[in-house]
CSV table of C-alpha atoms in Angstrom, one decimal:
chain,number,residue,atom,x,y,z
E,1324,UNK,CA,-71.5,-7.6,60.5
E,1325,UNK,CA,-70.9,-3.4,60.9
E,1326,UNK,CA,-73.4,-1.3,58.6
E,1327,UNK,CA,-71.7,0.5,56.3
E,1328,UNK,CA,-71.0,4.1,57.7
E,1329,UNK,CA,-73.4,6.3,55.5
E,1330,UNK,CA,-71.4,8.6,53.1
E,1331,UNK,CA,-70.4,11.8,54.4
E,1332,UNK,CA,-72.8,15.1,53.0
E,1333,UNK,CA,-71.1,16.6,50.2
E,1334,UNK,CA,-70.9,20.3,51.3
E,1335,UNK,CA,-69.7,23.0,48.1
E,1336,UNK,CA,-67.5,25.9,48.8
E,1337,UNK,CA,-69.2,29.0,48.7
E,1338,UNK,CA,-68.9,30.8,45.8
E,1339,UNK,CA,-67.0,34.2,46.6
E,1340,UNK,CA,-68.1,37.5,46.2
E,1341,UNK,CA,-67.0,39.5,42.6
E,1342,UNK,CA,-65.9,43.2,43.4
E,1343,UNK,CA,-65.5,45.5,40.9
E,1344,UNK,CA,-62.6,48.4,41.7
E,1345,UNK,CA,-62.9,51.3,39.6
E,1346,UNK,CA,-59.9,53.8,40.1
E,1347,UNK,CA,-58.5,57.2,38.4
E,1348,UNK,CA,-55.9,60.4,39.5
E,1349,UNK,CA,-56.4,64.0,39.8
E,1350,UNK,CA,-54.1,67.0,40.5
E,1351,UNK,CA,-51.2,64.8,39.5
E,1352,UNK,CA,-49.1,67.7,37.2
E,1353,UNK,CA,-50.0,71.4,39.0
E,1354,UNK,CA,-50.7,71.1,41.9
E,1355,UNK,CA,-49.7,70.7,45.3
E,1356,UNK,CA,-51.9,67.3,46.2
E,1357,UNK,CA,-51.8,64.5,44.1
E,1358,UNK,CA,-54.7,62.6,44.7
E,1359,UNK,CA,-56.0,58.7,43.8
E,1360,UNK,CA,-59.2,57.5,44.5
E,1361,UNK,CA,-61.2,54.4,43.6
E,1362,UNK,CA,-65.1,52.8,44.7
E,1363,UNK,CA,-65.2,49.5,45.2
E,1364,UNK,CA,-68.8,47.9,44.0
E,1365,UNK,CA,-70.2,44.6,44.1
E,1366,UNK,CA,-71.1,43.1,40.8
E,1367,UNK,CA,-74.4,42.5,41.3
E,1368,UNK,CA,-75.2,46.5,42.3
E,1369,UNK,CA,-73.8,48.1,39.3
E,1370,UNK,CA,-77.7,47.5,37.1
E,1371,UNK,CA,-78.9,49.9,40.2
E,1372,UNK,CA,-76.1,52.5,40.1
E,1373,UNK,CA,-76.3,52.8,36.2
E,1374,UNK,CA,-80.1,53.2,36.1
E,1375,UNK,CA,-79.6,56.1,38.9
E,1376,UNK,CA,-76.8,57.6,36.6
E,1377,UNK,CA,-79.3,57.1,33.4
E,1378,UNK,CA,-81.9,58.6,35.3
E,1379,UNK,CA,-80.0,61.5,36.2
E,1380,UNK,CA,-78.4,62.1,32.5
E,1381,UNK,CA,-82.1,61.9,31.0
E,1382,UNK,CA,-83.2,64.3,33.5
E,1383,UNK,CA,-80.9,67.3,32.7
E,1384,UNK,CA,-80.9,65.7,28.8
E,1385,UNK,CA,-77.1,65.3,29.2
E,1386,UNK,CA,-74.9,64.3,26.3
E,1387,UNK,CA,-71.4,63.0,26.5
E,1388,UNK,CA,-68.9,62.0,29.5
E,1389,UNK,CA,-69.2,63.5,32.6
E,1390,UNK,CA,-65.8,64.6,34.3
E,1391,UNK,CA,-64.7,67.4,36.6
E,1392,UNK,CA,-62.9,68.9,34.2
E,1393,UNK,CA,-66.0,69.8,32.2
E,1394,UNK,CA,-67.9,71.0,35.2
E,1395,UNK,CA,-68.8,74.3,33.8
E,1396,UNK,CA,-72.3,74.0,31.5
E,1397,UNK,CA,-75.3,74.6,33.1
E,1398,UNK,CA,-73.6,75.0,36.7
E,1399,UNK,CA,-72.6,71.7,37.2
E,1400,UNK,CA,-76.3,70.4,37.4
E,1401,UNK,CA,-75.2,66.7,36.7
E,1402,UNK,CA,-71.7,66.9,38.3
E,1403,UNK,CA,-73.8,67.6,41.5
E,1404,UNK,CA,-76.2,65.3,41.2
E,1405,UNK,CA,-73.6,62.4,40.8
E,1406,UNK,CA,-71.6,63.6,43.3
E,1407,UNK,CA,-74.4,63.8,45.7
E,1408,UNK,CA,-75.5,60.0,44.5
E,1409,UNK,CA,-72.3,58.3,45.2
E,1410,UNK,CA,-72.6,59.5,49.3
E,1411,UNK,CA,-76.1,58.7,49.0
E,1412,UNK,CA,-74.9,55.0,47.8
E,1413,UNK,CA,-72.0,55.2,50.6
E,1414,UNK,CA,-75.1,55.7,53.1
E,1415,UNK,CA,-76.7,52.9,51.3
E,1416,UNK,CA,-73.5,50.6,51.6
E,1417,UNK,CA,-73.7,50.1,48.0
E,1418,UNK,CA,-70.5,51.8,47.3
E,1419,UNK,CA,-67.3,52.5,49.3
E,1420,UNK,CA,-64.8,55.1,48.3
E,1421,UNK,CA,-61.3,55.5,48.8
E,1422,UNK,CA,-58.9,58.4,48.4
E,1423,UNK,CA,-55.2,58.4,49.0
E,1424,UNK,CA,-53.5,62.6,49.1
E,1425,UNK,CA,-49.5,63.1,49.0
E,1426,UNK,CA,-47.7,66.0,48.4
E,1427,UNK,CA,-45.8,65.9,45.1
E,1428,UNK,CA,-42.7,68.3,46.0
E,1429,UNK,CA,-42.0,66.4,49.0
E,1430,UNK,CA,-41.1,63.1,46.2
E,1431,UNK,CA,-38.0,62.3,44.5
E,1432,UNK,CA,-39.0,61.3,41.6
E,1433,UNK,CA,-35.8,60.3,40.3
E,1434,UNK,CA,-36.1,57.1,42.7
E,1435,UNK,CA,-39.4,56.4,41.5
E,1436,UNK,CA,-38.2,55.1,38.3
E,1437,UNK,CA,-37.8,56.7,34.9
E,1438,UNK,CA,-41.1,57.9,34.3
E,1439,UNK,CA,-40.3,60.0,36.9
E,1440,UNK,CA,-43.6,61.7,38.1
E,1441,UNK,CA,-45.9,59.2,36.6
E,1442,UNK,CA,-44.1,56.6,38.2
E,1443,UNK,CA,-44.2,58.5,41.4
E,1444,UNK,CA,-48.1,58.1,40.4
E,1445,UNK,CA,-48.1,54.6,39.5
E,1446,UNK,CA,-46.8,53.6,42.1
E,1447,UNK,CA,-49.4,55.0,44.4
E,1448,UNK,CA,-52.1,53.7,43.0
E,1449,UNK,CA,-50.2,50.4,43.4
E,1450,UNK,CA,-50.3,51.4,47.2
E,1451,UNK,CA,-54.0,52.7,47.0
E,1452,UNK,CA,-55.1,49.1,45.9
E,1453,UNK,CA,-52.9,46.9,47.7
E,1454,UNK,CA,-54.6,48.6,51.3
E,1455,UNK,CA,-57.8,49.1,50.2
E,1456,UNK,CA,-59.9,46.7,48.2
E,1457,UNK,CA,-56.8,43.7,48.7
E,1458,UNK,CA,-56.6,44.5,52.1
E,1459,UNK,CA,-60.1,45.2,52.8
E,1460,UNK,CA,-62.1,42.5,50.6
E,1461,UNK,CA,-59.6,40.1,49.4
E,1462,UNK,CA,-60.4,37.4,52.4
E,1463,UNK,CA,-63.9,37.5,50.9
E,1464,UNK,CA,-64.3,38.6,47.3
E,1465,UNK,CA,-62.7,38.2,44.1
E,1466,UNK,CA,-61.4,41.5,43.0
E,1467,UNK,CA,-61.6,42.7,39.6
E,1468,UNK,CA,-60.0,46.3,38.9
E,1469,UNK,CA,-60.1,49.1,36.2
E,1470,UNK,CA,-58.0,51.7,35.9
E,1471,UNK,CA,-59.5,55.0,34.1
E,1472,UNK,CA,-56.5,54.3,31.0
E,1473,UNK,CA,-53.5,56.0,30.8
E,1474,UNK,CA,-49.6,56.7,31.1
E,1475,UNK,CA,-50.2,56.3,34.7
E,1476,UNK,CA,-52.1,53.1,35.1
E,1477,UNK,CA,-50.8,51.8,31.8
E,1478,UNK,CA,-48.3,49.4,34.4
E,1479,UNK,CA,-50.6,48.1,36.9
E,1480,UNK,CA,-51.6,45.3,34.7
E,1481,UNK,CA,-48.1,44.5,35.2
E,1482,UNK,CA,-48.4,44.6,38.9
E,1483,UNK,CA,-51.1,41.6,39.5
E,1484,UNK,CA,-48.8,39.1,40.0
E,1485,UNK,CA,-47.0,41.9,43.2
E,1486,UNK,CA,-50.4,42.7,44.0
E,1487,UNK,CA,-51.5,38.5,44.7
E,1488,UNK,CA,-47.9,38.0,46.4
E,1489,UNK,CA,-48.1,41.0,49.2
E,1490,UNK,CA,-52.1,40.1,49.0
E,1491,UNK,CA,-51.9,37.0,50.4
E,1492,UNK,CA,-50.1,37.7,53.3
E,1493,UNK,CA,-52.4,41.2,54.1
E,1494,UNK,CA,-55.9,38.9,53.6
E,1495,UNK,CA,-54.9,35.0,53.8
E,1496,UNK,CA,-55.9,34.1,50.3
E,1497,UNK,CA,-54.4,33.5,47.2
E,1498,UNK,CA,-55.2,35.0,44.0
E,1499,UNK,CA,-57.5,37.5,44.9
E,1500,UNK,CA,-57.1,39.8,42.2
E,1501,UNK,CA,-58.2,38.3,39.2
E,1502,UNK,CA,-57.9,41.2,36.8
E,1503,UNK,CA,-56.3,44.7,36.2
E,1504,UNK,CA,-57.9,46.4,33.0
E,1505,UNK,CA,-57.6,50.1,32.3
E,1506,UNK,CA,-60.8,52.0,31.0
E,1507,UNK,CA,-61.8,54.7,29.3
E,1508,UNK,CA,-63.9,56.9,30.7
E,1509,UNK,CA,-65.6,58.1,28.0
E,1510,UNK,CA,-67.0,54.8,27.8
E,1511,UNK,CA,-66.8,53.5,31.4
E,1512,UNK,CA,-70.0,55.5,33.7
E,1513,UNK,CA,-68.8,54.6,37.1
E,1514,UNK,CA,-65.2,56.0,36.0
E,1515,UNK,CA,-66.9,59.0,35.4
E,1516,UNK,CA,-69.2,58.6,38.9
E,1517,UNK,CA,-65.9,58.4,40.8
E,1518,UNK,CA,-64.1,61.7,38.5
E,1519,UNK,CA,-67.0,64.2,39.8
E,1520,UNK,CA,-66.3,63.6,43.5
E,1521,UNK,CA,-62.2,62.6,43.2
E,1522,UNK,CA,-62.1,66.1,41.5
E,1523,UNK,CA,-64.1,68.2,43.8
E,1524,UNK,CA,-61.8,66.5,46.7
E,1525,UNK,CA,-58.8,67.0,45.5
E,1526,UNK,CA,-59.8,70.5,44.4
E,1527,UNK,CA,-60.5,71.0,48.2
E,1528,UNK,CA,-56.9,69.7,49.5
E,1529,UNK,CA,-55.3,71.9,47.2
E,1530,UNK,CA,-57.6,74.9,48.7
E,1531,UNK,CA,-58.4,75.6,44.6
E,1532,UNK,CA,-62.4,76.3,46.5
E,1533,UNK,CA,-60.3,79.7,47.9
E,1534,UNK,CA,-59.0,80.9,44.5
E,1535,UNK,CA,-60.0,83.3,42.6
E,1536,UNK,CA,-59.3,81.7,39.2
E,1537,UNK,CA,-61.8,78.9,39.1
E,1538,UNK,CA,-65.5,79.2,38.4
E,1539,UNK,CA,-67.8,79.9,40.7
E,1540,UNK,CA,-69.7,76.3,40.0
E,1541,UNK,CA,-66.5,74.4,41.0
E,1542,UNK,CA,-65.7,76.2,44.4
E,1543,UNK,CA,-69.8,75.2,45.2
E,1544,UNK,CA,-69.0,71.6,44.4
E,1545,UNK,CA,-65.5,71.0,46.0
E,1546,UNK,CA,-67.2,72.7,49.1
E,1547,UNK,CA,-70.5,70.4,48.8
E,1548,UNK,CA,-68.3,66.8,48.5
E,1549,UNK,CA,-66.4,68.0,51.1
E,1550,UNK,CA,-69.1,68.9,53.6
E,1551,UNK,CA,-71.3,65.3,52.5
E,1552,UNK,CA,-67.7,63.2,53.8
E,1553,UNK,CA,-68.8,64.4,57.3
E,1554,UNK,CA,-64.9,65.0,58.0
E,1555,UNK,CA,-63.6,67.3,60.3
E,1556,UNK,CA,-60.9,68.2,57.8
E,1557,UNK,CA,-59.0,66.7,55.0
E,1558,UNK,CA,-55.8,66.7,56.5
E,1559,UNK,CA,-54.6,63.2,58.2
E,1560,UNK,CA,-56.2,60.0,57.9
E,1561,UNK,CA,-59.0,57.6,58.4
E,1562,UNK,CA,-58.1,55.0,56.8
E,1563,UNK,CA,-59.7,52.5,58.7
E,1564,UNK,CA,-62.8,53.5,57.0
E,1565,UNK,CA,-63.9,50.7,55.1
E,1566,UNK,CA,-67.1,52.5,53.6
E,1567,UNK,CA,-65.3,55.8,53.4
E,1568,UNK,CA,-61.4,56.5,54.1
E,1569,UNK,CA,-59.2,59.4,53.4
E,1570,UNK,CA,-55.2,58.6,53.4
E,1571,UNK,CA,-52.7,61.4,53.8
E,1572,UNK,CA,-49.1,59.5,53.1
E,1573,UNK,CA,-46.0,60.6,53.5
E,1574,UNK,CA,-42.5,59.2,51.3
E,1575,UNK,CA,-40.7,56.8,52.1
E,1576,UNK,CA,-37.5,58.3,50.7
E,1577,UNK,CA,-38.3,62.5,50.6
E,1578,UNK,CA,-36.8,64.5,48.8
E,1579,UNK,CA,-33.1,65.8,50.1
């Protein structure tokens, strides 16, 4: 009589990765450059991030959210110091960040649907997460994104469903993008991590670090996050970077 054939080992999937997406705009209305940008961050490495970014705040006793556009008071002491943490947690491959440049005059806007400009701007965000974090991390992570709030992100949570369909053919996997949930800033720190270096960049393509009209401050911090990317220049792209990738696009349709 045969022994019975021993049960086969019970082997449990592996439970995937959880990456957080934190995104936001700049230069979207006056300027030449429209820029989006987003970090993409592991769950388990925010405690460490927001204990560097407490310790920072308590150190120059600052109060309230810290953005670009307030980076006047006390020369930009914090702005700096959070600008020079997220390429020091780059270095640490703790954080990756993403930004995606195009030139707004060259879009018609009237395609873009009837928002116009800020759907021009939706829609590149739509583009900015699609190749980055779902393209990127999708075959290995769950991804869970946040907008900073407003008109322009206000659709992506409408976009999930577009963002899982194209996903799965880009990383293999279904699903992948388990949540789209704007922010605010005020009350989200590593939206306010990504503004201080999204700003000083997108400051830089626009050549605002030339001008006369801004303050002396914000020309030394656009020059410093451009000179800690280690990039030759700002124009073209490398956006094959995982840890660190800069996208120049160009429209589909331009404008005739």
């Amino acid at each position: 009589m045969l022994s019975p054939k021993p049960a086969e080992p019970v082997t449990e999937a592996k439970p995937r990765k959880q990456l957080l997406y934190f995104c936001d705009e700049s230069s979207q209305s006056d300027d030449a450059y429209m820029a989006v940008a987003g970090i993409a961050v592991a769950q388990e490495a925010i405690p460490h991030i927001l204990g560097k970014m407490t310790t920072i705040r308590e150190k120059y006793g600052k109060q309230g959210e810290v953005k670009w556009k307030n980076a006047k008071s006390r020369n930009g002491v914090v702005h700096e110091a959070y600008i020079r943490l997220l390429f020091d947690l780059i270095e640490e491959n703790r954080l990756h960040f993403h930004i995606k440049f195009a030139r707004m005059d060259e879009y018609d806007h009237k395609l873009s649907g009837p928002r116009r400009k800020i759907d021009t701007v939706s829609k590149s965000f739509f583009q900015l997460l699609l190749h980055r974090p779902v393209a990127y991390y999708g075959h290995e992570a769950d991804i869970h994104i946040h907008p900073d709030d407003g008109n322009c992100t206000a659709q992506l949570k409408d976009q999930i469903g577009a963002l899982n369909f194209v996903g799965k053919r880009l990383c293999g996997k279904p699903g992948v993008v388990k949540i789209v949930q704007p922010r605010s800033s005020e009350r989200e720190p590593m939206l306010q991590l990504l503004d201080c270096t999204l700003g000083a960049l997108a400051a830089y393509r626009n050549g605002r670090h030339e001008l006369e009209e801004i303050s002396d401050t914000k020309k030394r911090l656009t020059r410093l996050a451009f000179e800690l990317t280690g990039w030759p220049d700002i124009t073209g792209s490398c956006y094959d970077k995982r840890k660190l990738s800069r996208w120049n696009s160009v429209p589909r349709f331009k404008k005739s």
